[in-house]
Coordinates of C-alpha atoms and ligand atoms in Angstrom, one line a residue:
X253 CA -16.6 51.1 16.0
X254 CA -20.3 51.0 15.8
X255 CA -21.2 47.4 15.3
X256 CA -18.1 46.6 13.3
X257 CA -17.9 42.9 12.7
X258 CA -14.1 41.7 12.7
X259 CA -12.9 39.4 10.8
X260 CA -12.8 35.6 12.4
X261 CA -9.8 35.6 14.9
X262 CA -8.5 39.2 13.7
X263 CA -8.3 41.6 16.4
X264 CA -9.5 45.7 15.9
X265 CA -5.8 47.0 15.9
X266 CA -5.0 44.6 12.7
X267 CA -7.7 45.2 11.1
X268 CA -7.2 48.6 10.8
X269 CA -3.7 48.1 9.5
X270 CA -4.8 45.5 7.2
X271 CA -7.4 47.9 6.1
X272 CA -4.4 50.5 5.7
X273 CA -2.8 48.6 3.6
X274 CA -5.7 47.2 1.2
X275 CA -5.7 51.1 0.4
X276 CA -2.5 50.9 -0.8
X277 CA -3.4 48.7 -3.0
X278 CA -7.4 49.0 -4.2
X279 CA -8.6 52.6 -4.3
X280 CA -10.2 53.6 -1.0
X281 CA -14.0 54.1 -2.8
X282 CA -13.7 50.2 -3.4
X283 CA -12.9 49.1 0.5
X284 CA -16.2 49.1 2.7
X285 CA -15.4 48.6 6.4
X286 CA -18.4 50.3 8.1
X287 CA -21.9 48.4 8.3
X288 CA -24.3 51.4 7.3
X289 CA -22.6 50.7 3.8
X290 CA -22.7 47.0 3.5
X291 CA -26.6 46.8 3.1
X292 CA -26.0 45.9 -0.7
X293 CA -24.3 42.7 0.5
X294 CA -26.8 41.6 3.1
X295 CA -29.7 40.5 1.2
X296 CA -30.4 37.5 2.1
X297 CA -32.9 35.3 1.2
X298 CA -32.5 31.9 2.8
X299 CA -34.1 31.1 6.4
X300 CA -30.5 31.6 8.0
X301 CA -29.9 33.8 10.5
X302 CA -28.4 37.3 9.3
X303 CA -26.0 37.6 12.1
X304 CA -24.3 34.2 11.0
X305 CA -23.3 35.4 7.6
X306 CA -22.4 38.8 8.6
X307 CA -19.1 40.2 6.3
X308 CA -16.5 42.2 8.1
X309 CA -16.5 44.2 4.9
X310 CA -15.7 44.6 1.1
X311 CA -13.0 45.0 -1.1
X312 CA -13.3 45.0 -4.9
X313 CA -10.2 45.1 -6.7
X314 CA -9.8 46.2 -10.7
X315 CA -7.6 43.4 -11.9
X316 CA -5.8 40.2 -11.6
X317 CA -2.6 42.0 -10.1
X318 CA -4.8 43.9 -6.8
X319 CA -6.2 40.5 -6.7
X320 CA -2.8 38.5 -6.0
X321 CA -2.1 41.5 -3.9
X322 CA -5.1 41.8 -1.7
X323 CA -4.4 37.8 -1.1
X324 CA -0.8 38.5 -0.1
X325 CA -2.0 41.0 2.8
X326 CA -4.8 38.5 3.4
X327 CA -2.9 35.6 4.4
X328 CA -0.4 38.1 6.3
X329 CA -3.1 38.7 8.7
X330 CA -5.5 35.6 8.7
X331 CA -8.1 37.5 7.0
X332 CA -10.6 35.2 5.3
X333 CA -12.7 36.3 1.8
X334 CA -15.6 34.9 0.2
X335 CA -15.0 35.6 -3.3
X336 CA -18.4 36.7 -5.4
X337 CA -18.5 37.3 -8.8
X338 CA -22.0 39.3 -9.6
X339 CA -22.8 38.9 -6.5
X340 CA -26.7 37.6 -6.8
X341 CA -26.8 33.8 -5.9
X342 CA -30.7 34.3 -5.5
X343 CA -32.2 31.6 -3.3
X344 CA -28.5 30.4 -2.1
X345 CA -26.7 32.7 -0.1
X346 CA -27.0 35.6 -2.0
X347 CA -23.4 37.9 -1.5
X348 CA -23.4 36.8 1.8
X349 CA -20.3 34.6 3.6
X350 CA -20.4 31.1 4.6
X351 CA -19.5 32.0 8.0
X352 CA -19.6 35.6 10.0
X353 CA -16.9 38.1 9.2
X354 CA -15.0 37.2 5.9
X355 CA -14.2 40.0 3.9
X356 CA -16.2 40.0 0.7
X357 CA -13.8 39.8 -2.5
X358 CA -16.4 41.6 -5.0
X359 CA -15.2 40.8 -8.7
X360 CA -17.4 43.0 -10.5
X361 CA -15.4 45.4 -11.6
X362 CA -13.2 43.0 -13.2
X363 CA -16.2 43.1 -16.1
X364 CA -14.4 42.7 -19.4
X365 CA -15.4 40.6 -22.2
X366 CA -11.7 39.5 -23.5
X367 CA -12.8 37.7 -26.5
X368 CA -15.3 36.1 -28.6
X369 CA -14.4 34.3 -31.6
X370 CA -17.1 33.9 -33.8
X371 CA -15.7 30.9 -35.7
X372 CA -14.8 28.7 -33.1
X373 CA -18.0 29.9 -31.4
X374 CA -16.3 30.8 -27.7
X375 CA -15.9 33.9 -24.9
X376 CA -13.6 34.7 -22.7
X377 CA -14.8 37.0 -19.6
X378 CA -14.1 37.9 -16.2
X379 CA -16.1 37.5 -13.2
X380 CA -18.2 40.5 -13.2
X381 CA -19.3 40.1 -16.6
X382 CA -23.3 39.7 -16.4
X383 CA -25.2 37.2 -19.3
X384 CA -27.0 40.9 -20.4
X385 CA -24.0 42.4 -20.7
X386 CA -22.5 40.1 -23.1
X387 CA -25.7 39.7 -24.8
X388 CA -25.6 43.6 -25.7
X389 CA -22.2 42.8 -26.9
X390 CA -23.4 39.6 -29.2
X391 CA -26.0 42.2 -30.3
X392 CA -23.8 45.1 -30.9
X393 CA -21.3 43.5 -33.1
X394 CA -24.0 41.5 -34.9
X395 CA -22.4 38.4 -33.5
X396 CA -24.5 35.5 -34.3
X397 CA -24.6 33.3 -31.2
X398 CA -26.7 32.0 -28.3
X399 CA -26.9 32.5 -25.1
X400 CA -27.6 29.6 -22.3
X401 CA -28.4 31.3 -19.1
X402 CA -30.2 30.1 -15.4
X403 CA -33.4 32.2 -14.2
X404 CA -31.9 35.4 -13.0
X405 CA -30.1 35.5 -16.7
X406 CA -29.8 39.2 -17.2
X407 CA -28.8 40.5 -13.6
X408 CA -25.8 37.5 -13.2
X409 CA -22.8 36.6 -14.8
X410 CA -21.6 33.4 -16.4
X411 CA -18.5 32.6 -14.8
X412 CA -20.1 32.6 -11.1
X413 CA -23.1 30.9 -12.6
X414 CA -20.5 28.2 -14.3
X415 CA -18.4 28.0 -10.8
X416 CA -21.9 27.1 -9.0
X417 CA -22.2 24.4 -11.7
X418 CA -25.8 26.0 -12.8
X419 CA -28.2 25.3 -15.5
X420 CA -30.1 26.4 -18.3
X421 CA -32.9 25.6 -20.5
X422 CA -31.0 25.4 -24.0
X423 CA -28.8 22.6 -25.7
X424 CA -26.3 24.4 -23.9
X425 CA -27.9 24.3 -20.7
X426 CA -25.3 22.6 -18.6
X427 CA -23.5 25.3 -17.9
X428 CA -19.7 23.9 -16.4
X429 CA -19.8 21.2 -19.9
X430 CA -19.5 24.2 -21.6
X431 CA -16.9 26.1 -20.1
X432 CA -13.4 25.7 -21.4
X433 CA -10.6 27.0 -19.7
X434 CA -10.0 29.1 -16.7
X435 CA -7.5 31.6 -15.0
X436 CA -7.6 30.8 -11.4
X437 CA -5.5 33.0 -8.4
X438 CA -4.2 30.8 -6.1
X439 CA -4.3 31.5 -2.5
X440 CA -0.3 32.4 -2.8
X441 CA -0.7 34.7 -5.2
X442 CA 0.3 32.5 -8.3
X443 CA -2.1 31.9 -11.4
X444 CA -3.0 29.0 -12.7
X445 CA -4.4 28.8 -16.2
X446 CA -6.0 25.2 -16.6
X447 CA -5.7 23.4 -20.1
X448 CA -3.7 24.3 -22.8
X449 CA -3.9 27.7 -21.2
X450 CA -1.0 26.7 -19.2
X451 CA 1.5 26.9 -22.5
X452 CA 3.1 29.9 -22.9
X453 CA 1.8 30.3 -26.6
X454 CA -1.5 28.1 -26.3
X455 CA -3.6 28.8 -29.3
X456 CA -6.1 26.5 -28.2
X457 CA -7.3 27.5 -24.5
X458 CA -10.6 27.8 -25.2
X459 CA -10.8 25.3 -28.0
X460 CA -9.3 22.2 -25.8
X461 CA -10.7 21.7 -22.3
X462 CA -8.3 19.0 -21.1
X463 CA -4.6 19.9 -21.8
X464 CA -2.4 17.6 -20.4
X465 CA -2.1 15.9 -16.7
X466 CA -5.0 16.1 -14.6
X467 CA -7.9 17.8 -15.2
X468 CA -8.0 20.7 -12.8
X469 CA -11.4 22.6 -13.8
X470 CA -13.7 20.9 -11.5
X471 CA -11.6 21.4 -8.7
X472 CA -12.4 25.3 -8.9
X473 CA -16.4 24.8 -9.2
X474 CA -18.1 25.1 -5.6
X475 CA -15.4 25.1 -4.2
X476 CA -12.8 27.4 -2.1
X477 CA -9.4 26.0 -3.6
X478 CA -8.8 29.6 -5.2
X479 CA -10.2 32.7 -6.8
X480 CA -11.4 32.4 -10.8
X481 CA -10.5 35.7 -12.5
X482 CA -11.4 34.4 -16.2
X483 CA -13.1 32.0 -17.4
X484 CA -13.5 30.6 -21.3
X485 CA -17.0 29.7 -22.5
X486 CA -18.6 27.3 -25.5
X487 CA -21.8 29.4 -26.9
X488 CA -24.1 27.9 -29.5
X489 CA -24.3 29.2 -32.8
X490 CA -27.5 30.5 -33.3
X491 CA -29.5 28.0 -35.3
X492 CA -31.6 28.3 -39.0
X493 CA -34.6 27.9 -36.9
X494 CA -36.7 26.8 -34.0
X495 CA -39.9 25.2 -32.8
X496 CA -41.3 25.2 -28.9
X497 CA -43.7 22.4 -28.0
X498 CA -45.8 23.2 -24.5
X499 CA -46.9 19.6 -23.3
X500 CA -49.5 19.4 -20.8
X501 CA -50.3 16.2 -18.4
X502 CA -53.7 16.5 -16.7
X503 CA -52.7 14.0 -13.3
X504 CA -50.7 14.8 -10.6
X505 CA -49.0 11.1 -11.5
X506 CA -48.4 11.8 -14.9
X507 CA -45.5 13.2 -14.0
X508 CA -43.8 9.8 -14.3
X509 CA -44.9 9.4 -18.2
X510 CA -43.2 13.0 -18.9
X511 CA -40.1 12.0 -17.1
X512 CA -40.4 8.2 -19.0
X513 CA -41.1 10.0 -22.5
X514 CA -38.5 12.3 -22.2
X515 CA -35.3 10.3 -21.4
X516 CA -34.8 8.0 -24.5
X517 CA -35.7 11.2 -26.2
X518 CA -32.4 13.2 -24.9
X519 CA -30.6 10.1 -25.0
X520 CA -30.8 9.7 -28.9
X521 CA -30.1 13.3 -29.1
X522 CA -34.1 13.8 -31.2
X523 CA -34.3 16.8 -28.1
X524 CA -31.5 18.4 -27.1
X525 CA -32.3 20.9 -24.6
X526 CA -32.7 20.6 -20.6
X527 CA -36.6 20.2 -20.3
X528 CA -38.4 21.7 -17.2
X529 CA -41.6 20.1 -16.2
X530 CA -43.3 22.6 -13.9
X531 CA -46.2 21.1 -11.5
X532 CA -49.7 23.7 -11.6
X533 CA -48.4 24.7 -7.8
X534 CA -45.6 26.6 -9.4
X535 CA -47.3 28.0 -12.7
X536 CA -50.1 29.4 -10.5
X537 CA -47.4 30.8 -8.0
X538 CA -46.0 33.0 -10.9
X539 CA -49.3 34.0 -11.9
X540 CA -51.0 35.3 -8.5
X541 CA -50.2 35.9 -5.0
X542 CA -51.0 33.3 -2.7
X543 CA -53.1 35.6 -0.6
X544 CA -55.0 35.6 -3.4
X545 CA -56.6 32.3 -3.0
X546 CA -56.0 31.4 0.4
X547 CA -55.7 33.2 3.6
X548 CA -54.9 30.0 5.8
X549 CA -51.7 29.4 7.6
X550 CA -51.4 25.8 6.4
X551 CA -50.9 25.0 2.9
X552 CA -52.7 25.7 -0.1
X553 CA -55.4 22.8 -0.4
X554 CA -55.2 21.0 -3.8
X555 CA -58.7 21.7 -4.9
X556 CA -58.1 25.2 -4.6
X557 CA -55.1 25.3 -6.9
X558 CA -56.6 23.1 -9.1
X559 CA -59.5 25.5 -9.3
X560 CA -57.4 28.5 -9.9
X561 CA -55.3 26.1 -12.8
X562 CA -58.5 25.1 -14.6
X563 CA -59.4 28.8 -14.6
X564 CA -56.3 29.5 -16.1
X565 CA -56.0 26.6 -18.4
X566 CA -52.7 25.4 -16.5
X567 CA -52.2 21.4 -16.0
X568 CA -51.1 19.3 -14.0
X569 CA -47.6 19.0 -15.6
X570 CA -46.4 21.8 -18.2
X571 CA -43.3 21.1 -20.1
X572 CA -41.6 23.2 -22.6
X573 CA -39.4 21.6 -25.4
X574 CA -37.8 23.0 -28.3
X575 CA -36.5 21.7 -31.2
X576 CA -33.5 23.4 -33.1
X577 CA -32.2 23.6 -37.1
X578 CA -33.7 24.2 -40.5
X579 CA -37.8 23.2 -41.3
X580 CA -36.4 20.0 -42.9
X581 CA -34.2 19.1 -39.8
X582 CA -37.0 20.5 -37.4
X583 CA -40.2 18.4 -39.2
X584 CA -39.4 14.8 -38.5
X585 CA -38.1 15.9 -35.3
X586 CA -41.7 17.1 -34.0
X587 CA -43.3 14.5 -35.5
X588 CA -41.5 12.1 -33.7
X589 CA -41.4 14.2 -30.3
X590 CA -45.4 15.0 -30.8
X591 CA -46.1 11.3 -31.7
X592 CA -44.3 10.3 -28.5
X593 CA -46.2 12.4 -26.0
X594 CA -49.4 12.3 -27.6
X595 CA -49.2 8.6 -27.1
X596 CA -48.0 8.7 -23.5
X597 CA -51.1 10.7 -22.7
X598 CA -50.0 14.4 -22.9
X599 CA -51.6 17.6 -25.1
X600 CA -48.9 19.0 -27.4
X601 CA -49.2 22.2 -28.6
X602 CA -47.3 23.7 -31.3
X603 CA -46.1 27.4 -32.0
X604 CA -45.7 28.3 -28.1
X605 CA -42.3 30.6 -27.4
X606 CA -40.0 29.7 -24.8
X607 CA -37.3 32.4 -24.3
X608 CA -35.2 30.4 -22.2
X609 CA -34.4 27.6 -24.4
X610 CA -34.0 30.3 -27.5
X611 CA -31.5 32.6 -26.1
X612 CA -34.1 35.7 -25.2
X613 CA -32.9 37.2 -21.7
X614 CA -36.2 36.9 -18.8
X615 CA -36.4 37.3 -15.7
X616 CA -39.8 35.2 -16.0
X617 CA -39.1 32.4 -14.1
X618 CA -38.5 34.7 -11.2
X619 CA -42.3 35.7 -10.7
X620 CA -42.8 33.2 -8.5
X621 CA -41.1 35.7 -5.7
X622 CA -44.5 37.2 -5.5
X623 CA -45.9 34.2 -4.7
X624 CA -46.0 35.3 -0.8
X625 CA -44.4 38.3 0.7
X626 CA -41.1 39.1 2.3
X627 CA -39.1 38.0 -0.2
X628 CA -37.7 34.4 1.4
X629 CA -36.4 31.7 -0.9
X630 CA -34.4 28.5 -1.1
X631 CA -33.7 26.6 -3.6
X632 CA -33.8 22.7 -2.6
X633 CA -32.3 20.7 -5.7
X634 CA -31.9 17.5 -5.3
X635 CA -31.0 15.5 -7.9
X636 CA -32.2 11.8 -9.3
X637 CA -31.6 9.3 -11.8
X638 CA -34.2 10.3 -15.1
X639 CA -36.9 7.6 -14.7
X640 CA -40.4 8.4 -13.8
X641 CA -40.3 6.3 -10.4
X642 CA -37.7 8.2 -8.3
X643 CA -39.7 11.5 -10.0
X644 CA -42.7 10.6 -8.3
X645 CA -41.2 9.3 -5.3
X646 CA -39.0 12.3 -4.9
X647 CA -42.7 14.6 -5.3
X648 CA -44.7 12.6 -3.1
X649 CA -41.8 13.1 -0.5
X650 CA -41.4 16.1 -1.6
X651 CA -44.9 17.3 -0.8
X652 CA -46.0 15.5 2.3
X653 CA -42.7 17.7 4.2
X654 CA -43.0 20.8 2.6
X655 CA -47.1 20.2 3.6
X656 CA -46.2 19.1 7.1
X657 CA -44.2 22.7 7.8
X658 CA -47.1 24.7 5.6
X659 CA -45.1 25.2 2.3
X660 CA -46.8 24.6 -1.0
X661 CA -44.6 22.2 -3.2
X662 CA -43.3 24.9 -6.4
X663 CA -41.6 21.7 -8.1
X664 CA -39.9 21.9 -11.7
X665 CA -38.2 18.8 -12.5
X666 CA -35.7 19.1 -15.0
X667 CA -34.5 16.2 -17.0
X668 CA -30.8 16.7 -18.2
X669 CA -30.3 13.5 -20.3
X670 CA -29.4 10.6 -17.6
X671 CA -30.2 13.1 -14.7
X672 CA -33.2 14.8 -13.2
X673 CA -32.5 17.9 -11.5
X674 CA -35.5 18.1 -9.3
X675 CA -35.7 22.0 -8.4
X676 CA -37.9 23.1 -6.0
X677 CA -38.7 26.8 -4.7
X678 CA -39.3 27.1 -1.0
X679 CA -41.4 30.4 -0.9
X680 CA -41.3 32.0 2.4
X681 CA -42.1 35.3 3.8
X682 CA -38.7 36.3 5.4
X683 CA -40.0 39.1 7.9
X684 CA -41.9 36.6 10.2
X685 CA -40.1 35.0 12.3
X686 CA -41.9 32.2 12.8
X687 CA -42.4 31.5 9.4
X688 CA -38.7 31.9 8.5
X689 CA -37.8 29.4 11.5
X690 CA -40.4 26.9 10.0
X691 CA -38.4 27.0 6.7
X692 CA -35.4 26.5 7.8
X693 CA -37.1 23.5 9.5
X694 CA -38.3 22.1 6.3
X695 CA -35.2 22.9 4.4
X696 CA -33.5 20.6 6.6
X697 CA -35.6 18.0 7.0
X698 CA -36.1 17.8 3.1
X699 CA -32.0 17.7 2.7
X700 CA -32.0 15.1 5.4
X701 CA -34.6 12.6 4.1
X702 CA -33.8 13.0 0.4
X703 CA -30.2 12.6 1.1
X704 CA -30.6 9.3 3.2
X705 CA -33.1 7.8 -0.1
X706 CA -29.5 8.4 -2.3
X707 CA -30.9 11.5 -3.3
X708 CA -27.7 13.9 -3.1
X709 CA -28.5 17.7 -4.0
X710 CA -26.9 19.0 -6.1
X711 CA -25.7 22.1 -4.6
X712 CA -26.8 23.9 -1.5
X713 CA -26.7 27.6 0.2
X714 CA -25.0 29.0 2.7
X715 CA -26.2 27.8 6.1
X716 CA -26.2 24.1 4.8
X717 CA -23.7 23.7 2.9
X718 CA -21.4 21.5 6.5
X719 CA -24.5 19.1 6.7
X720 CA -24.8 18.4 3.2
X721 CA -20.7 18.0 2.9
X722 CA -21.1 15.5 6.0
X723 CA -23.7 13.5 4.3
X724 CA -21.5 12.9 1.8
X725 CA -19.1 10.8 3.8
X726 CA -15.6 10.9 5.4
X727 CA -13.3 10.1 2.7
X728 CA -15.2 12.8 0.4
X729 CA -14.4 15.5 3.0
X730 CA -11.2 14.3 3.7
X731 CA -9.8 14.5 0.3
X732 CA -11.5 18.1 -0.4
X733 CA -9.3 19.2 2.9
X734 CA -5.9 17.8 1.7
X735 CA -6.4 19.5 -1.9
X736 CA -7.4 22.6 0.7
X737 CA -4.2 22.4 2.8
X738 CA -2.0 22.1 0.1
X739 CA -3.4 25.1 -1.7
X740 CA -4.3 27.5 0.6
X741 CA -2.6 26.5 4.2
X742 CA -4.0 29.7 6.0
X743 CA -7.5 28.5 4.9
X744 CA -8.0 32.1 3.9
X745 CA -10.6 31.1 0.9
X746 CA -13.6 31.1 1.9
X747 CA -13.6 28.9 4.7
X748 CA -17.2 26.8 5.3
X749 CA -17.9 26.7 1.5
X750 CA -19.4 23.8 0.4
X751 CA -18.6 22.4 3.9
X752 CA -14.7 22.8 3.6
X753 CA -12.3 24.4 5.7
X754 CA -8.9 23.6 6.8
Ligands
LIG862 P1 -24.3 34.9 -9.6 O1 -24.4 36.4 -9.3 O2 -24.1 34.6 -11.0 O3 -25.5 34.3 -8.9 P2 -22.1 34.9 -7.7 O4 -21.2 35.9 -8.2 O5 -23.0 35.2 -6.5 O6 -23.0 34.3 -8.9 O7 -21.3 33.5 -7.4 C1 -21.9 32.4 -6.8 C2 -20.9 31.7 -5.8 O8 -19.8 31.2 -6.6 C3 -20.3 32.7 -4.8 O9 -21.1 32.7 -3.6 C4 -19.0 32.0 -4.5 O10 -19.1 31.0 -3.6 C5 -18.6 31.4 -5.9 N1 -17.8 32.3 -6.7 C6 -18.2 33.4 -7.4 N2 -17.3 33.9 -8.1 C7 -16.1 33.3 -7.8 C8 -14.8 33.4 -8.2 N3 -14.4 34.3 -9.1 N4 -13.9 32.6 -7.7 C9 -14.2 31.6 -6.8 N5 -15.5 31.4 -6.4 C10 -16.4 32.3 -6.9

């Protein structure tokens, strides 16, 4: 067969038969074996090479049962699948496999919202449910909650959002603290419901996160210990009212005084949402093209961003905050929060909207795409401890690499409560070769240095995910691969994800 890839160790001859009997099982429209049709599944965006990540096909069952069946004739024949559940991963691997030719379990068909209980304020959903999808459905039944979704919100899903332990921008913006019970197929074939889900009459699965004995959750996010086919969710009640503060620093240094500012703030609960603080770089990069004010190879001099921020009355720093309840809850709030930052040197401005800390789907954030051509992009998150010094130092470290390989620093520093999420967008054109070779370059230097100042990321894409499993140390990997053996001892699941295999 024309450029067939097969599946790692699998001869032709058992393929086909395995093939043969996948069609027994999942109708024959949802089994993609020959390349000309797998171009929806190779759209990668990361500076990998495409041949590396390369599926041998797809199969997308309709329910939990083709699931536990599609494993059964996987593990007869060795064949390994990467599980995806919408399938977008923007920026870290898109649908694409850790490693060349694993078969690509697509989920999204099993897109049914099971329940939402608007008392206790919770969902139940499969994997190919998407955040717009269940939006429409919030909508349609005049359901009065909140949505907390990551960038991409309307084209992905919550439960492959929640396994990648992703973030939003709403008091519900930590996306796995909020998930509450899961239905998980092991690599046997068995399910696992974790929590009380586990009783045989639970009333309480997506009420009570723990249950009883270990809790098992976390084991299932980033990881390749077995396939999540449900997943419960916390959603916020939608509140009497709302007020968005944009705060602007004018210095690049400043940065420190937003990150200082904002901590004891989160920590006595007076702002309760996850706070982005986006540097002019990455404002101006959703705004224009970058061949719009520069035409040189090397990076974007500072004066001429600056220019193109003054023109556009962006700052240094912009951060949006909002602050959630009725006017008499909301008014001593801002006037604390306003007092706070006009005294730490910031301009607050009042009556600004920010639709992703107030539950509107956007795709906003994802402008910054445009910012050069060929669509290339990695996310490099690394994460700190919230205090204005490792902010800064993580910037200035930060933007001297991404500089040195001729990347402009897109930074957005996100302060969780003790945490900063540092999130930067490494904007690359992906048809030049050269170009793509120099990101990969600075991807990994970047993961390298940060990760040897105790600056762990805190997830990474396909392509990096063994270097950043090795940096964090023997016994870490050592414990992921017993929990591995024990559960799935063909290593069938998604080998190479987050750096474990058998
Ligand atoms: P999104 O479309 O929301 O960005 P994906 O569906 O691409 O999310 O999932 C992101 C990653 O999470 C996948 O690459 C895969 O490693 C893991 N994953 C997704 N769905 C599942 C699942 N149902 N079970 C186990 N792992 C999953």
């Amino acid at each position: 067969m024309n450029g067939q890839v097969l599946p790692h160790g699998v001869v032709a001859a058992d393929f086909q038969r395995a093939l043969g009997e996948l069609r027994t099982v999942v109708d024959a429209q949802w089994i993609i074996a020959e390349r000309e049709r797998l171009a929806p599944y190779l759209k990668l965006m990361l500076p990998v090479e495409d041949a590396e990540h390369l599926p041998a096909g797809v199969v997308a069952p309709a329910s939990v049962e083709e699931v536990q069946r599609v494993l059964k004739i996987c593990n007869r024949y060795r064949i390994q699948i990467w599980p995806i559940s919408t399938g977008r991963n923007f920026g870290y691997g898109s649908a694409s496999p850790a490693t060349r030719g694993q078969l690509v379990l697509d989920l999204h068909r099993m897109n049914r919202i099971l329940h939402v209980d608007p008392v206790l304020c919770t969902a139940l959903v499969e994997p190919g449910v998407t955040y717009q999808q269940l939006q429409d459905y919030l909508t349609e039944h005049d359901i009065p909650l909140w949505l907390d979704f990551p960038g991409p919100g309307p084209l992905v899903g919550p439960l492959g959002n929640t396994l990648e332990r992703g973030g939003g921008n709403s008091p519900y913006g930590d996306h796995f603290a909020n998930a509450c019970g899961m239905e998980v197929v092991l690599a046997d074939g068995r399910v696992l419901r974790t929590g009380t889900g586990s009783l045989p009459e639970t009333t309480s699965w997506q009420a009570f996160k723990y249950g009883y004995g270990p809790y098992l959750d976390g084991i299932f996010t980033q990881s390749n210990f077995g396939i999540v086919t449900k997943m419960g969710l916390w959603l916020m009640p939608r509140p009497a009212g709302h007020q968005s503060l944009l705060i602007q620093y004018e210095h690049d240094q400043d940065l420190s005084k937003a990150v200082e500012t904002m901590r004891p703030l989160r920590l006595a609960g007076t702002v309760q949402n996850t706070c982005v603080i986006g540097n002019a770089d990455i404002i101006v990069a959703n705004m224009v093209r970058r061949s719009d004010i520069w035409q040189g190879k090397e990076v974007v001099p500072d004066d001429i961003i600056q220019a193109e921020a003054k023109k556009r009355g962006i700052a240094a720093w912009t951060m949006l905050s909002t602050l959630y309840g009725t006017p008499e809850q909301v008014a001593p709030n801002l006037a604390i929060v306003k007092d706070a930052f006009e005294r730490s040197g910031a301009r607050v401005t009042l009556g600004v909207k920010d639709a992703m800390s107030t539950g509107e789907l956007t795709l906003d954030s994802f402008r910054v795409l445009n910012w050069r051509p060929g669509g290339g992009l990695a996310w490099f998150a690394p994460v700190a401890p919230a205090l204005g010094k490792d902010a800064l130092k993580q910037k200035d470290l930060a933007k001297r690499i991404m500089a040195r390989h001729g990347f402009e620093y897109l930074g957005a520093p996100t302060v969780g409560v003790r945490d900063l999420h540092h999130l930067i967008a490494l904007v690359f054109d992906r048809r030049d070769a050269e170009e793509k070779q120099r990101a990969d370059a600075c991807f990994r230097e970047l993961m390298e240095t940060f990760t040897r100042q105790g600056y762990g990321l805190y997830r990474a894409g396909i392509g990096y995910m063994d270097k950043l499993a090795q940096m964090y140390g023997q016994t870490n990997r050592e414990v992921n691969r017993a929990i591995k053996r024990a559960l799935d001892p063909n290593g069938i699941i998604a080998p190479g994800k987050s750096g474990i295999r058998l």
